[in-house]
Every structure is written in structure tokens, then in C-alpha cells.
XYZ file of C-alpha atoms in Angstrom:
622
model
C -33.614 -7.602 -46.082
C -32.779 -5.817 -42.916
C -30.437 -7.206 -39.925
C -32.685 -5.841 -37.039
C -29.939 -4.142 -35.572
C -30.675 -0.469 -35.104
C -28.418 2.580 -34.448
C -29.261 2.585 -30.610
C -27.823 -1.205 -30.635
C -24.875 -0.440 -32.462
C -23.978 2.274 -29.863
C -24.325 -0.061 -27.097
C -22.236 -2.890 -28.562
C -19.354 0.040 -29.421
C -19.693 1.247 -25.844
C -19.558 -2.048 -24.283
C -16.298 -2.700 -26.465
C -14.485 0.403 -25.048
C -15.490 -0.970 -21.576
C -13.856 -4.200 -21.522
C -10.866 -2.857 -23.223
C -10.114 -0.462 -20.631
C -7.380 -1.296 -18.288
C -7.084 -0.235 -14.948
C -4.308 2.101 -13.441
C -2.665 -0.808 -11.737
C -2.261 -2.726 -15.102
C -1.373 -0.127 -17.350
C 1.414 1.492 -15.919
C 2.233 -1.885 -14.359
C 6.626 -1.327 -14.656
C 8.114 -3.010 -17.488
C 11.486 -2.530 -16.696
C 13.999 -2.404 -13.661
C 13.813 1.230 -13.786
C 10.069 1.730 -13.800
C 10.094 -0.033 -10.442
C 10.411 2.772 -7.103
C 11.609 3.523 -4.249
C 13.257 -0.152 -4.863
C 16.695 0.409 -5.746
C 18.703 -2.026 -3.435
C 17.278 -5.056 -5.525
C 16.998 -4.003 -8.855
C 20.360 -3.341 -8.527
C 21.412 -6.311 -7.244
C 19.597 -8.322 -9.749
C 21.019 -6.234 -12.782
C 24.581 -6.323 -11.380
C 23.703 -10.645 -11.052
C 22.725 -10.668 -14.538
C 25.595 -8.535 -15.908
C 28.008 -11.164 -14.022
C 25.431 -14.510 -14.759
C 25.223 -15.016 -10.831
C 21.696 -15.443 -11.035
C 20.567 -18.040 -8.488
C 18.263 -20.759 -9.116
C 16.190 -20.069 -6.163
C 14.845 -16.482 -5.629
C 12.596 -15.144 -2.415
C 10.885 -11.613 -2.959
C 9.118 -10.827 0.351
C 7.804 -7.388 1.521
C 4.275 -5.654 1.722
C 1.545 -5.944 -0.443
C 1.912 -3.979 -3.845
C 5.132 -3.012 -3.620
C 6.359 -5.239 -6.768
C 7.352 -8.760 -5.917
C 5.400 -10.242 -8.457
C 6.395 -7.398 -10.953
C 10.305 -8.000 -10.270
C 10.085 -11.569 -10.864
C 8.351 -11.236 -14.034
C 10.721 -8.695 -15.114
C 13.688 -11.161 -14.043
C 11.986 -13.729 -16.009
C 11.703 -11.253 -19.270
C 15.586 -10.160 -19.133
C 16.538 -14.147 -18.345
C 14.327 -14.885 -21.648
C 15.045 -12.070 -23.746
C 16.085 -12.904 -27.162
C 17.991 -9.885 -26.812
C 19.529 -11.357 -23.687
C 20.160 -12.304 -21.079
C 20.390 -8.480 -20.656
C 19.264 -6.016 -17.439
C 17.322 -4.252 -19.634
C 14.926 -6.251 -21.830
C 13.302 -5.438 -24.996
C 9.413 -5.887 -24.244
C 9.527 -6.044 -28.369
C 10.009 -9.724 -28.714
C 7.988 -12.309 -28.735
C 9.083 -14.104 -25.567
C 8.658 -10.764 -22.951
C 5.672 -9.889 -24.946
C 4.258 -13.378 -23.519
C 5.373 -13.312 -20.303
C 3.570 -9.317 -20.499
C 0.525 -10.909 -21.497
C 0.857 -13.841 -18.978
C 0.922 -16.690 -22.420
C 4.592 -17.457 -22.127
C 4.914 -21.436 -22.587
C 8.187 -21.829 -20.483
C 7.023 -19.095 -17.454
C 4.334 -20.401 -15.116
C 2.589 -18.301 -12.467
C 1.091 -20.175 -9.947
C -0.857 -19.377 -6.904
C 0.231 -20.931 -4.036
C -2.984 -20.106 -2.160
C -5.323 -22.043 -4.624
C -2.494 -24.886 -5.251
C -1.006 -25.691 -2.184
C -1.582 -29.538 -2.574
C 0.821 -31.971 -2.164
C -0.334 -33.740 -5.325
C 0.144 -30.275 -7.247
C 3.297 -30.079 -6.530
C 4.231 -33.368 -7.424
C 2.437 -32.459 -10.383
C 5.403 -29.965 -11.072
C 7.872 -31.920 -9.753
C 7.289 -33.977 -12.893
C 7.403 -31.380 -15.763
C 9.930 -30.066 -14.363
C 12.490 -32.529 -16.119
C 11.339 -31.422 -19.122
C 12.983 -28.962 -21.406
C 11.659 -25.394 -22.707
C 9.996 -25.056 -25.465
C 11.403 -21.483 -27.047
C 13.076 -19.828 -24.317
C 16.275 -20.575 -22.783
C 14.832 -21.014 -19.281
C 11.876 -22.712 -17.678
C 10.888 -20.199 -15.060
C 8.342 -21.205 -12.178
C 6.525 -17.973 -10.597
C 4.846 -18.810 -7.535
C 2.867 -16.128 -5.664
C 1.878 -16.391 -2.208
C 4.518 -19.252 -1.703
C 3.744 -19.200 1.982
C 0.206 -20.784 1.502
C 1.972 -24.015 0.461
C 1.502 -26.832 2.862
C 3.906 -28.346 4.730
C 3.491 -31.692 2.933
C 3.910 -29.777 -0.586
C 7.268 -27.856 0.897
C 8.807 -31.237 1.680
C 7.635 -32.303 -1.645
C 9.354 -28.980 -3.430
C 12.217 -29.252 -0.842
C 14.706 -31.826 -2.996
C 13.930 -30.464 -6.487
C 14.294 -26.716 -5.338
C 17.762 -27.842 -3.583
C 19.159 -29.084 -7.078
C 16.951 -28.612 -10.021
C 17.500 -28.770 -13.373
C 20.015 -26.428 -15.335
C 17.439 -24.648 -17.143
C 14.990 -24.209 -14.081
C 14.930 -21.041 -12.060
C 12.567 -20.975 -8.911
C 10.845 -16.991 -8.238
C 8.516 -17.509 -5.165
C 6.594 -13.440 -3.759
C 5.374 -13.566 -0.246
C 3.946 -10.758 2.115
C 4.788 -13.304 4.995
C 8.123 -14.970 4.953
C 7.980 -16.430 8.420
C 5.623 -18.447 7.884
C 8.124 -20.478 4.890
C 9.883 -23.418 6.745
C 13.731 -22.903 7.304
C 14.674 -25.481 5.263
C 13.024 -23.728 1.714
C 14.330 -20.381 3.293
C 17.991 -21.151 3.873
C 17.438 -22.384 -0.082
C 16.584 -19.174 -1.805
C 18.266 -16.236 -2.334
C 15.655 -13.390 -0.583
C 15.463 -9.513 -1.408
C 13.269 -7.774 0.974
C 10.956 -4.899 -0.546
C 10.293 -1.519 1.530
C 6.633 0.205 1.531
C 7.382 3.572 -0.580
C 7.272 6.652 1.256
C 4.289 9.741 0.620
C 6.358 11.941 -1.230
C 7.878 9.524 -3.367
C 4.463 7.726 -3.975
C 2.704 11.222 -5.043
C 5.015 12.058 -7.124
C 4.569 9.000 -9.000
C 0.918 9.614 -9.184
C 1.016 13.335 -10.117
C 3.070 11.619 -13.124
C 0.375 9.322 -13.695
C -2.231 11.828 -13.871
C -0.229 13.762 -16.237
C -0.259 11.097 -18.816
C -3.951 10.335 -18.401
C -4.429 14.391 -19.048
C -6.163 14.499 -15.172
C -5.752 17.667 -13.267
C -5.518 16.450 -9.864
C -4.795 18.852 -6.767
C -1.578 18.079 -4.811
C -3.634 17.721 -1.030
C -5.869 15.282 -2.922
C -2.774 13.270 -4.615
C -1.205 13.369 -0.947
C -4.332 11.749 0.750
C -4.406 8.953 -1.926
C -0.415 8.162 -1.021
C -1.128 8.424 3.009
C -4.235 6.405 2.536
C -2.411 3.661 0.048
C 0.183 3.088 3.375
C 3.151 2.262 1.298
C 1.303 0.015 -1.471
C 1.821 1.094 -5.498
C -1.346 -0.727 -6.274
C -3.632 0.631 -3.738
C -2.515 3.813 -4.270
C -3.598 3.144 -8.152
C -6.487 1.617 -7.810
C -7.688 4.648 -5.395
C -6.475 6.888 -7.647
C -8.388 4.612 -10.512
C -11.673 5.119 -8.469
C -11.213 9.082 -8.039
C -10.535 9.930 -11.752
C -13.803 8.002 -12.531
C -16.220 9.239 -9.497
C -15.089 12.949 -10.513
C -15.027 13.866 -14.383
C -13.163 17.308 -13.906
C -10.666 18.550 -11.641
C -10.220 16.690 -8.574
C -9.807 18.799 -5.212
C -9.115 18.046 -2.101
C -12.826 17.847 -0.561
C -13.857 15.490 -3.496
C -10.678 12.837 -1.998
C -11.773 13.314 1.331
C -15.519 12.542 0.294
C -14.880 9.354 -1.975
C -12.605 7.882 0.110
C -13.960 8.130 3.487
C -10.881 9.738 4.906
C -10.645 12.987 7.375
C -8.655 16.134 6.589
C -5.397 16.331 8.543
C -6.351 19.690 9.262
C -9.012 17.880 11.812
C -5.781 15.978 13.291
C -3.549 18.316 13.575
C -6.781 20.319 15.304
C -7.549 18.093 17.808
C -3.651 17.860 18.820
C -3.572 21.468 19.285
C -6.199 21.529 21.490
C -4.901 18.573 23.531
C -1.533 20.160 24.042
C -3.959 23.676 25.247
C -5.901 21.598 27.403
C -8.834 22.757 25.675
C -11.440 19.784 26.485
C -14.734 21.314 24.734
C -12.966 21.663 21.667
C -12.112 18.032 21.711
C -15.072 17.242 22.619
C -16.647 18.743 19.990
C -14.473 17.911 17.391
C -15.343 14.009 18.447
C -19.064 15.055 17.724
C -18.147 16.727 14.042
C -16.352 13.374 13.112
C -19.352 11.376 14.681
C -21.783 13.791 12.367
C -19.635 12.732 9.192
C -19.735 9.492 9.786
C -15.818 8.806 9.934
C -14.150 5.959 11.757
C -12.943 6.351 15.321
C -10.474 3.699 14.855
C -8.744 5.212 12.152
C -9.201 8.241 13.751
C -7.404 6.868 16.549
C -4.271 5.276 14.631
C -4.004 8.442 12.820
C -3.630 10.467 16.127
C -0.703 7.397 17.139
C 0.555 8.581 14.514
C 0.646 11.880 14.418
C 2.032 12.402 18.068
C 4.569 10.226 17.612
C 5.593 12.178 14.326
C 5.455 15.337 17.804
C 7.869 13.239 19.185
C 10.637 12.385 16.923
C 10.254 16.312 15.776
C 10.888 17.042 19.211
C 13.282 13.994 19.844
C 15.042 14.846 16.515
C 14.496 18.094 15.196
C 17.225 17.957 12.118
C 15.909 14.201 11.082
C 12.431 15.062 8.971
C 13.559 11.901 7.183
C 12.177 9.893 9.891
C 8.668 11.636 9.213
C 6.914 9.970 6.877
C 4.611 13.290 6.026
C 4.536 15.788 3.425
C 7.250 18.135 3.222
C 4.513 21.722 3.969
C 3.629 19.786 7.360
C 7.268 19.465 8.737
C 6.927 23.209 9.823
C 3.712 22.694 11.477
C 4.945 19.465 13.495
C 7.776 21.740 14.764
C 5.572 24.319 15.799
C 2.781 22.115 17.618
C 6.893 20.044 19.160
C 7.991 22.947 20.394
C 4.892 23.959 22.710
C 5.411 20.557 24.704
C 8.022 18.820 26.525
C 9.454 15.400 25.231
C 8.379 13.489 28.160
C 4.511 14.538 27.910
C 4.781 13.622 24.254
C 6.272 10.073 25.358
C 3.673 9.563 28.130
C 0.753 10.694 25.516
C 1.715 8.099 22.603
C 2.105 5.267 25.405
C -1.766 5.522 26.831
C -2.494 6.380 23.071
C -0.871 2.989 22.276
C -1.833 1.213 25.327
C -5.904 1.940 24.994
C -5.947 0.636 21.498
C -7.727 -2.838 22.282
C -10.751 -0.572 24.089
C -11.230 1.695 21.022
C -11.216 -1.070 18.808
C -13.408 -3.269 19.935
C -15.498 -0.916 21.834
C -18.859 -1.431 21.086
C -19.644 3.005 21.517
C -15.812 3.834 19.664
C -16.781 7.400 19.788
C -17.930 7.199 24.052
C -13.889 5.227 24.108
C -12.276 8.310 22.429
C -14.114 10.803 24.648
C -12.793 9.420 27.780
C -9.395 8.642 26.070
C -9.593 12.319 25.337
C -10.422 13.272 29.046
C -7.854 10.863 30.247
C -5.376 12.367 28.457
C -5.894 15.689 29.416
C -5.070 14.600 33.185
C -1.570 14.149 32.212
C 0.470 16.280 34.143
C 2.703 18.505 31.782
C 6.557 17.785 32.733
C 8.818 20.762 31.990
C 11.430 20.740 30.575
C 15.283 21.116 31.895
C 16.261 24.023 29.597
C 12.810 25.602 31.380
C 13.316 24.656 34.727
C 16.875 26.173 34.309
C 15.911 29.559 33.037
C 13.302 29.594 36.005
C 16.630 29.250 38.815
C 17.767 31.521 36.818
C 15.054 34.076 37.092
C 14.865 33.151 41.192
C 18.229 33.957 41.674
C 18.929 36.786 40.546
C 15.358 38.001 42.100
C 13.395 38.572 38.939
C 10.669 35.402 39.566
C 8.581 34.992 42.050
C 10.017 32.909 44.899
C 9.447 29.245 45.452
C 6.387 28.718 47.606
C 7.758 27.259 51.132
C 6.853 23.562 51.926
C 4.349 23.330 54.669
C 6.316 22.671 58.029
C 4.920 20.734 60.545
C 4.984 22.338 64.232
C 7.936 22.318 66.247
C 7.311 22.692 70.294
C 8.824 25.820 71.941
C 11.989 24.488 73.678
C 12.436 27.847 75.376
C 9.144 27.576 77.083
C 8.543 24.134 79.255
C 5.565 22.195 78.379
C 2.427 21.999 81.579
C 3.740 19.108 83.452
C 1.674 16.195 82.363
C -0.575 14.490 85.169
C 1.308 11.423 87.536
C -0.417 8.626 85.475
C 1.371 10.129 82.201
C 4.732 11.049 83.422
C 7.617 9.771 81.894
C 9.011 6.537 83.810
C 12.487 6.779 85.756
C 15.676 5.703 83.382
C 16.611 2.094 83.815
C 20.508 0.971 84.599
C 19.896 -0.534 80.974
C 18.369 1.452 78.454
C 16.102 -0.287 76.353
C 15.792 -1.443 73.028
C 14.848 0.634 70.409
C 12.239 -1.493 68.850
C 10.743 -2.213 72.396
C 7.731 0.079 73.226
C 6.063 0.520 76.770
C 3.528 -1.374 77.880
C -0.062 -0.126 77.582
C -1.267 1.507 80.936
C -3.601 -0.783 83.197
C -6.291 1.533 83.058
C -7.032 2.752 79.487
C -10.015 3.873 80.027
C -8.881 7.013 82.363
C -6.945 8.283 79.521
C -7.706 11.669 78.094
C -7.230 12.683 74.044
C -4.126 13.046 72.883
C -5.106 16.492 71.506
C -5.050 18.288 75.203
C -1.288 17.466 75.931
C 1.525 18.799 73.356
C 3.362 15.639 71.779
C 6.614 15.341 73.520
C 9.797 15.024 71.613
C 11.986 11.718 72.357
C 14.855 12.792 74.546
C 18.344 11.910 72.847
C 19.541 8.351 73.907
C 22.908 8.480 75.911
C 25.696 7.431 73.938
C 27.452 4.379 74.451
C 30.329 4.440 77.234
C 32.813 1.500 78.354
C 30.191 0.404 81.401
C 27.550 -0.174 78.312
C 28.629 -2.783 75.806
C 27.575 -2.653 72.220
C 24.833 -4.380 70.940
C 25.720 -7.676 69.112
C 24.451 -8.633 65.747
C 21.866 -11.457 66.522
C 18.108 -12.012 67.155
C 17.155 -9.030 69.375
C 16.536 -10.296 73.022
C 13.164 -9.725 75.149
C 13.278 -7.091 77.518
C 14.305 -7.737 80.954
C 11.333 -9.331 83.013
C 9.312 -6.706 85.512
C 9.817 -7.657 89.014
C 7.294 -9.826 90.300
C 7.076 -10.789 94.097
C 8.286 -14.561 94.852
C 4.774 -15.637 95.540
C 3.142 -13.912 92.835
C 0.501 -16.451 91.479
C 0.948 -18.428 88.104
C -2.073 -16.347 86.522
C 0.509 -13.240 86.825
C 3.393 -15.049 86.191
C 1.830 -15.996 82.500
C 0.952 -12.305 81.863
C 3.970 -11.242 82.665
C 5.503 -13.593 79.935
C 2.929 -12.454 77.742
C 3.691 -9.085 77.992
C 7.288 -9.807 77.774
C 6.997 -11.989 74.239
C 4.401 -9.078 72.615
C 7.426 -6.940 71.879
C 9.729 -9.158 70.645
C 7.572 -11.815 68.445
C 4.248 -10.551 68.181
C 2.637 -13.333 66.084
C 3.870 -15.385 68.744
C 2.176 -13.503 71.616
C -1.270 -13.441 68.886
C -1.336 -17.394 69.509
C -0.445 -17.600 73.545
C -3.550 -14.608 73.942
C -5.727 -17.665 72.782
C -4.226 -20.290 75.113
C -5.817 -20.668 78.880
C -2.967 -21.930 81.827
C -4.412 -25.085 83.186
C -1.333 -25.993 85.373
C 1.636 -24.134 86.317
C 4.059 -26.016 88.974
C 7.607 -26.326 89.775
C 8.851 -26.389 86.191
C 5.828 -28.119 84.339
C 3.253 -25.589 82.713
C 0.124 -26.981 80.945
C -1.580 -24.745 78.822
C -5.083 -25.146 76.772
C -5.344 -23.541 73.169
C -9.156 -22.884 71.867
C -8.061 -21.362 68.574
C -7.315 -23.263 65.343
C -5.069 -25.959 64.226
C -2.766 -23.327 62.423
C -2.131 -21.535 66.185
C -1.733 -25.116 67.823
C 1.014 -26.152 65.027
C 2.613 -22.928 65.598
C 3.106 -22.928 69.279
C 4.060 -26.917 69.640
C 7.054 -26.055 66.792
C 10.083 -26.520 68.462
C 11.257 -23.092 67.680
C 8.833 -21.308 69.157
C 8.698 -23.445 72.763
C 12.212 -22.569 72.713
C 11.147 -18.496 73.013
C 8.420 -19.977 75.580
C 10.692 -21.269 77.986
C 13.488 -18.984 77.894
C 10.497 -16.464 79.100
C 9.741 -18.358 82.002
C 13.068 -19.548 82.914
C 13.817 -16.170 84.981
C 10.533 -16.987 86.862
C 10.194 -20.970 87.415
C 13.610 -21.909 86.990
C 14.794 -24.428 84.657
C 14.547 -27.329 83.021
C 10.867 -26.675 81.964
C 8.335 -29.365 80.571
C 5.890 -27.609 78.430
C 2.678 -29.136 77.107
C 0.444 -27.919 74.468
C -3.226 -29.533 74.361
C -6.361 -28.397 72.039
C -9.688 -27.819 74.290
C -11.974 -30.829 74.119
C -15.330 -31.333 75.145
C -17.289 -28.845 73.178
C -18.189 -29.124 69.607
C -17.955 -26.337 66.792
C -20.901 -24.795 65.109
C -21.430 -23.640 61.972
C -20.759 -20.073 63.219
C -17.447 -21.206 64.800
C -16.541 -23.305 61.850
C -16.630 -20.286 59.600
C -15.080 -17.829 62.529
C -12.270 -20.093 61.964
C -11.869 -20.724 58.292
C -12.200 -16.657 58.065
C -9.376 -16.360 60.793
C -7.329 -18.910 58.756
C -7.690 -17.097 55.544
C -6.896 -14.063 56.846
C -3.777 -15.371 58.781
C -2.407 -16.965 55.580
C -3.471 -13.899 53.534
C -1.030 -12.109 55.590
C 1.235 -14.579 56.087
C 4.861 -13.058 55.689
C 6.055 -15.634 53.060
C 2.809 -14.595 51.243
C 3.143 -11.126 50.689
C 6.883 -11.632 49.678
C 5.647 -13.429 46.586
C 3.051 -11.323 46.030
C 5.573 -8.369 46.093
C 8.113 -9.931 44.047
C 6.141 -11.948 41.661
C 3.745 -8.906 41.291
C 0.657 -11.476 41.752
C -2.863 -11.288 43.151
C -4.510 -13.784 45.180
C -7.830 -14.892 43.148
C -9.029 -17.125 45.719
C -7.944 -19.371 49.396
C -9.494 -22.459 50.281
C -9.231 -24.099 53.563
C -8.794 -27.932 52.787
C -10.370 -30.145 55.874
C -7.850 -32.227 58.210
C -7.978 -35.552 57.926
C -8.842 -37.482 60.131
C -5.501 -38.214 62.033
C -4.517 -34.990 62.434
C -4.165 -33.186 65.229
């Protein structure tokens, strides 16, 4: 009687078997020991030198990056605790308790995930069992991954047990985010920080690897796994898991590149060199070649942060390659491509690398970003250095260079030769007793329309002011004064009289004089003056302050005499339009736009205004 199963079945079943018994890369040379673990020496020996001297704490943090071996420490911690051989800093993996805790069946070692049971009730849960004793090992060990996915309701549940547990309870919690653990369980646990493990360190551990699977893998392909795995042991194996299976020989270079979606350095360290040459069709096409293979722009882009900022501590720091995270055959070629440019270029390239990040990111054309990124940074200007600009003196000097060119001068007049004598309406006006003062400036002629471009008369040069003598006393520190009223004949008539004060107030407080050029005299006698304002309530405020009635009258005491009543009244009897209305709110806008307080802010605060609105008076006010 036959069974139905043919030879093609049995194959099948056979193959299937060897599939699900192979383990990955990650889980088969997953470190057993504290000495498997790399490029983490400052806490597995701290943990060994603790277990030598039985200073173990209850309450163990491992935080760092992702796949760097928080999870594996604490289960190797747990396996020396629970040795039978131990406690020892070197356990057996022979017995049957660290065979367990290998295989993840240990009774007394619990791994939890702290994403998936972050409950309060959960954690009670725990809280409960953990009273109890072990069952075979001499310590109940509680493994919790992720710890920082824990609520805050299950912390403050875990918060009194974790404080004083048990003797036979040890706490080993692995997070890739430790600031997001409240204080309280942080100030509670003992915490070793894990490092990312540098490119040549990480490829030599996979060129090990690939020796013991029999794999001939070339070095530039091992080195693109480890720069691609940024720091993690288990990315780095599970990409090197995915290139021994996509490739069933040897493994180059162009086969990493291909599987893994990455671009050669040779293309970065390409497009540098032709941004330090200036060369913009190169870049431009060598955007086009990685928008033809399909590669990201974004990870173009961090690779190029990168990659000048490698420039720049080779520049920076020529005898530190330690703080280059690259390959030991590229430190040569970094110095080269350092030594073309000056430091400050290279620092003023990584910062508008670093600073247009956001608008290649989330550009919605990445590769139309990098092009202008590219032509933006070719407009940098290229700073030399001060080694450079040294040897160039030099050079100039001793007459070898060619000398500086000469600044553009502007044109001095002749003073040998005495300039045409200007017509009578331009001459210069006969020196007062009292010179006057400097920030005063003449006042415009009465008839501007007679006067003739200022490109047919030479500009004439200021004549020295006389130095101060014993008849001319020095100027005082103080508000500066008006200048001294023009002579005016006794019966000159008010209308004159007001210009005149005008005129006089327009050199020494300008916004003042802006406000009195829209007021009309109404009455001028003996010592009362009337006058009529038709501009806005912000003028009529302004000149009925006390302040500036004060500068008022002191003008017109040399003319009227004194004491002086002055009254201010807005025009009445006419009503605005709509045209008027907005003449006005513009005018206000613009007024406190410029306002002097208002630019000060601006300037110190470094603001913008966004937007001024002109609230209406009530009705009450003036």
C-alpha cells in the first residue's frame, strides 16, 4: 500500500526544513559573552569588575542607539548572575540556566516589551509576582526593552517596588530614548550609555563574519554596508544578511551599491571637487546621473553634510583622522580636496549646506532644490587664507607680484587754480559775528526755480571753521538752540512773522516744523496767536503737548514779546470724505511707521511690522 508521497514531495518538505532552520546573521553571531560585544568596552568592563566585587545594582539602565547591544548586555548580565558556574564575568553558555535565557525559556528571566505592555494594570501584574521566589536560579531577573514606552501611570506603579525590591530581584530596562524616562525611575537605576561603533571597527567585524560563513566579500562593498548600517551591529548584519543571499558568488563593490540603493563615494567626493573648481556643468550633470539612477537627493544631500564637514575638521585638524569617521584609504584624499580650500569657505559651505536642509527635504522637485543649492553655493566668495595673503605682501614687497590695483579716488578741485566766480544769486553769504551751528543748514533760496544744475558749477569745498578764541565761548552740552532770528522790520506783518518762525524751528526740530506747515494763523496780536490745524488728530496732539508750545513760544518771543497765550484749534465746518479719510489713515500709518520709538524696536528687537491699524476716536476725543 503506497503513502502517496512522491520523491518531488519529499524534496520540498526537506527544503522547507532547511528554511526555517536557518538563522539570520543578527541571531547567529548574536555575542554570547562580554567579549564578543564591540567597540563597548567602558561597560563591559564595568559590569565584570561589579560582578568580580558583587556590586551589582538592583536597578540597571542600558541606553544608546539602536543595535548596538543593550538588550544583548543585559541578557548576558542575566546569564553570568545565573550561571551555575557563577556568579562569574564569564559564563558558561553550557548549562542549563544560560542555555535558557539563550533560547529566551528561562523561568526566572522575563523579557518584556514595554511598547506592547505599558499598562498600568501590567505592571501591577508584576508588581505581584514579584514577591515570589525563583524557581532554579538564584535571581529573578526582569528584562524590559523599550522601558521608555511605559506610561506614566505604570512608572508610578513600578516606582516603589524598583526603589526597594526584593533581594533576589534585579531590574535591566534598554532604551534608545532615555529622556523620555521620568527623573524619579532615572535617579533609581544605575545607567551605562552605549556608543554607535565606528566604520572600521564595524567592517572588520563583518569581514570576520564573512570568513566564517566561507563568503568572499570585497573590502569597498564590506565598507558601504558599515557606512550605510550608521553605527548599528544589527543593521549592518541584516544588510550584510540580504547581500550574501541576493549574490551567490563573490560580492563586489557595484553589486552593494546596486542592492542597497546607495551611491559610490567616488560620486561624492566628485561632486566636491568640482564645487571647490567652481565647475557648475559638472555639477550639474552629475545631479542628472544620480536623477538617471534613481538615487535619493536627500541622502545625497546628508552625505555631502557630511563629507564637507569631514573637509573641515581635515583642514581644522589635520593630525586628528580620529575625528573622521571614514575609511582609513580616504584620509589622504580628504587632505588633498582640504588643502585646495580655505577653512572659512569650508565653514560657510557646511552652514548653507546645513541651513537648506528643510527645502531639500520636503521639496516636492528634491533634485530642482539641489540644483539651485548647487548654484548657490558656487556664489560663495572664496576667502584666502592668512598664510596666502602673507606670502602675497611678501611677493609685493620685494617687487616680484603685481602691485595692488589703486582704489578709485574721487576728484579733488585744483586749489592752485580759482574756481569761475559763481553768479550773485549763488555766492557765498557774508560771515556772521556768530558762526553757526554745525547741524544748521541755509535756508532754501526764494526763487528755486531760477536755479541751474548742479553739474555746471564745480562743488565747492567747506572752508575750515575758525577756531575757538576767548571772544567765542564754547558750546555747552544741552539741547542745541535755534538759530538766531533774521531781521525782520518792526512792522513786518504777522503772515511773515509766522514764516519766519517756521523757518527758524525747520532746523532745529523738523517733525515739529512738519506739523506747524499744516496749521493756518487765524490771529496774531500783542502776545495772543491763534492758529488753525487741518491735519490729523496725531499733528493736533503733538503741537498742544506742553513740550512742544514751549519750542513755539520761545520762537516768537524775540518777535511779539512775552508772556504769550497760544491756542491750538482743529478746522471745523467741513466734513471728510472718503478720499480724505483714507489720505489721513495713510498719513497716520506712515507717521507711526516711522515713528522714532518704532524703528528703535524694530532695530533692536530685529522685528517686522506685519500690519498697522488705525483704531477710530471715540467719541469724546478731541
Amino acid at each position: 500500500m503506497g503513502t502517496g508521497i512522491n520523491d518531488s514531495t519529499l524534496h520540498s518538505r526537506k527544503a522547507a526544513k532547511r528554511i526555517m532552520s536557518y538563522l539570520v546573521l543578527a541571531r547567529k553571531y548574536r555575542p554570547q559573552t562580554f567579549e564578543d560585544v564591540i567597540s563597548q568596552q567602558h561597560v563591559t568592563t564595568t559590569l565584570k569588575n561589579a560582578i568580580a566585587a558583587s556590586r551589582v545594582a538592583h536597578a540597571i539602565l542600558f541606553a544608546g542607539p539602536r543595535g548596538t547591544g543593550k538588550t544583548t548586555l543585559a541578557r548576558i548580565l542575566a546569564k553570568a548572575l545565573n550561571c551555575e558556574k557563577g556568579p562569574t564575568d564569564t559564563p558558561c553558555n553550557t548549562c542549563a540556566s544560560c542555555t535558557d535565557i539563550t533560547s529566551g525559556h528561562a523561568a526566572d528571566v522575563f523579557e518584556i516589551d514595554g511598547a506592547s505592555n505599558n499598562s498600568v494594570d501590567q505592571i501591577r501584574d508584576l508588581r505581584e509576582t514579584v514577591k515570589y521566589a525563583p524557581t532554579r536560579s538564584p535571581n529573578k531577573i526582569y528584562i524590559i526593552d523599550e522601558v521608555h514606552m511605559l506610561s506614566i501611570a505604570a512608572f508610578n506603579a513600578l516606582l516603589k517596588t524598583l526603589e526597594e525590591p526584593p533581594p533576589h530581584v534585579l531590574f535591566f530596562f534598554a532604551t534608545t530614548e532615555p529622556h523620555k524616562i521620568p527623573i524619579t525611575i532615572l535617579s533609581r537605576c544605575q545607567r551605562h550609555d552605549l556608543r554607535r561603533v565606528d566604520i572600521t571597527t564595524l567592517a572588520a567585524h563583518l569581514m570576520n563574519i564573512c570568513a566564517a560563513e566561507k563568503r568572499e566579500v570585497a573590502p569597498e562593498a564590506i565598507e558601504l554596508v558599515a557606512r550605510e548600517a550608521g553605527g548599528s551591529v544589527r543593521d549592518s548584519l541584516s544588510l550584510l544578511d540580504q547581500l550574501l543571499s541576493a549574490t551567490p558568488g563573490p560580492v563586489t563593490h557595484d553589486h552593494a551599491a546596486e542592492l542597497l540603493g546607495v551611491m559610490d563615494r567616488k560620486q561624492i567626493f566628485d561632486a566636491a571637487a568640482a564645487l571647490i573648481r567652481g565647475d557648475a556643468p559638472l555639477l550639474l550633470d552629475s545631479i542628472a546621473a544620480l536623477h538617471a539612477g534613481g538615487h535619493d537627493f536627500r541622502a545625497f544631500h546628508a552625505d555631502l553634510i557630511a563629507h564637507f564637514r569631514h573637509l573641515l575638521v581635515a583642514k581644522m585638524a589635520p593630525d586628528r583622522p580620529d575625528l573622521i569617521d571614514t575609511p582609513a584609504h580616504e584620509h589622504q584624499a580628504l587632505q588633498e580636496q582640504a588643502a585646495a580650500v580655505s577653512g572659512p569657505w569650508l565653514a560657510a559651505i557646511v552652514d548653507l549646506l546645513i541651513a537648506e536642509t528643510s527645502r531639500v527635504r520636503f521639496s516636492a522637485s528634491p533634485r530642482f532644490a539641489m540644483e539651485t543649492l548647487f548654484l548657490k553655493l558656487l556664489q560663495k566668495p572664496r576667502a584666502e587664507s592668512v598664510s596666502g595673503l602673507i606670502k602675497r605682501l611678501d611677493k609685493m614687497m620685494a617687487g616680484d607680484g603685481p602691485a595692488p590695483d589703486k582704489p578709485v579716488q574721487s576728484p579733488q578741485p585744483n586749489w592752485q587754480t580759482p574756481p569761475p566766480k559763481l553768479p550773485e544769486q549763488y555766492a557765498a553769504a557774508p560771515p556772521q559775528s556768530v558762526p553757526p551751528h554745525p547741524a544748521s543748514r541755509p535756508a532754501p533760496a526764494q526763487t528755486p526755480s531760477q536755479e541751474p544744475p548742479p553739474a555746471e558749477y564745480p562743488q565747492r569745498m567747506p572752508a575750515p571753521s575758525p577756531p575757538y578764541s576767548e571772544s567765542v565761548p564754547m558750546p555747552t552740552q544741552g539741547p542745541p538752540l535755534p538759530p538766531a532770528p533774521p531781521s525782520l522790520p518792526k512792522d513786518a506783518p504777522p503772515e511773515a512773522i509766522w514764516n519766519a518762525v517756521r523757518q527758524q524751528l525747520s532746523n532745529a526740530h523738523p517733525a515739529l516744523a512738519a506739523c506747524l506747515g499744516k496749521c493756518t494763523l487765524k490771529k496774531m496780536a500783542n502776545q495772543s496767536i491763534e492758529l488753525e490745524i487741518t491735519g490729523t488728530r496725531f499733528d493736533l496732539s503733538r503741537i498742544q503737548d506742553d513740550k512742544q508750545q514751549a519750542l513755539i513760544k520761545a520762537a516768537l518771543t524775540p518777535y511779539i514779546g512775552e508772556p504769550i497765550t497760544l491756542t491750538v484749534i482743529g478746522k471745523t465746518g467741513t466734513q471728510d470724505t472718503r478720499i480724505q479719510k483714507k489720505r489721513q489713515e495713510d498719513q497716520m500709518r506712515q507717521e507711526a511707521e516711522h515713528h522714532p520709538i518704532v524703528q528703535k524696536a524694530l532695530r533692536e528687537l530685529g522685528g517686522r511690522i506685519l500690519n498697522i491699524t488705525v483704531f477710530k476716536p471715540k467719541e469724546n476725543e478731541v
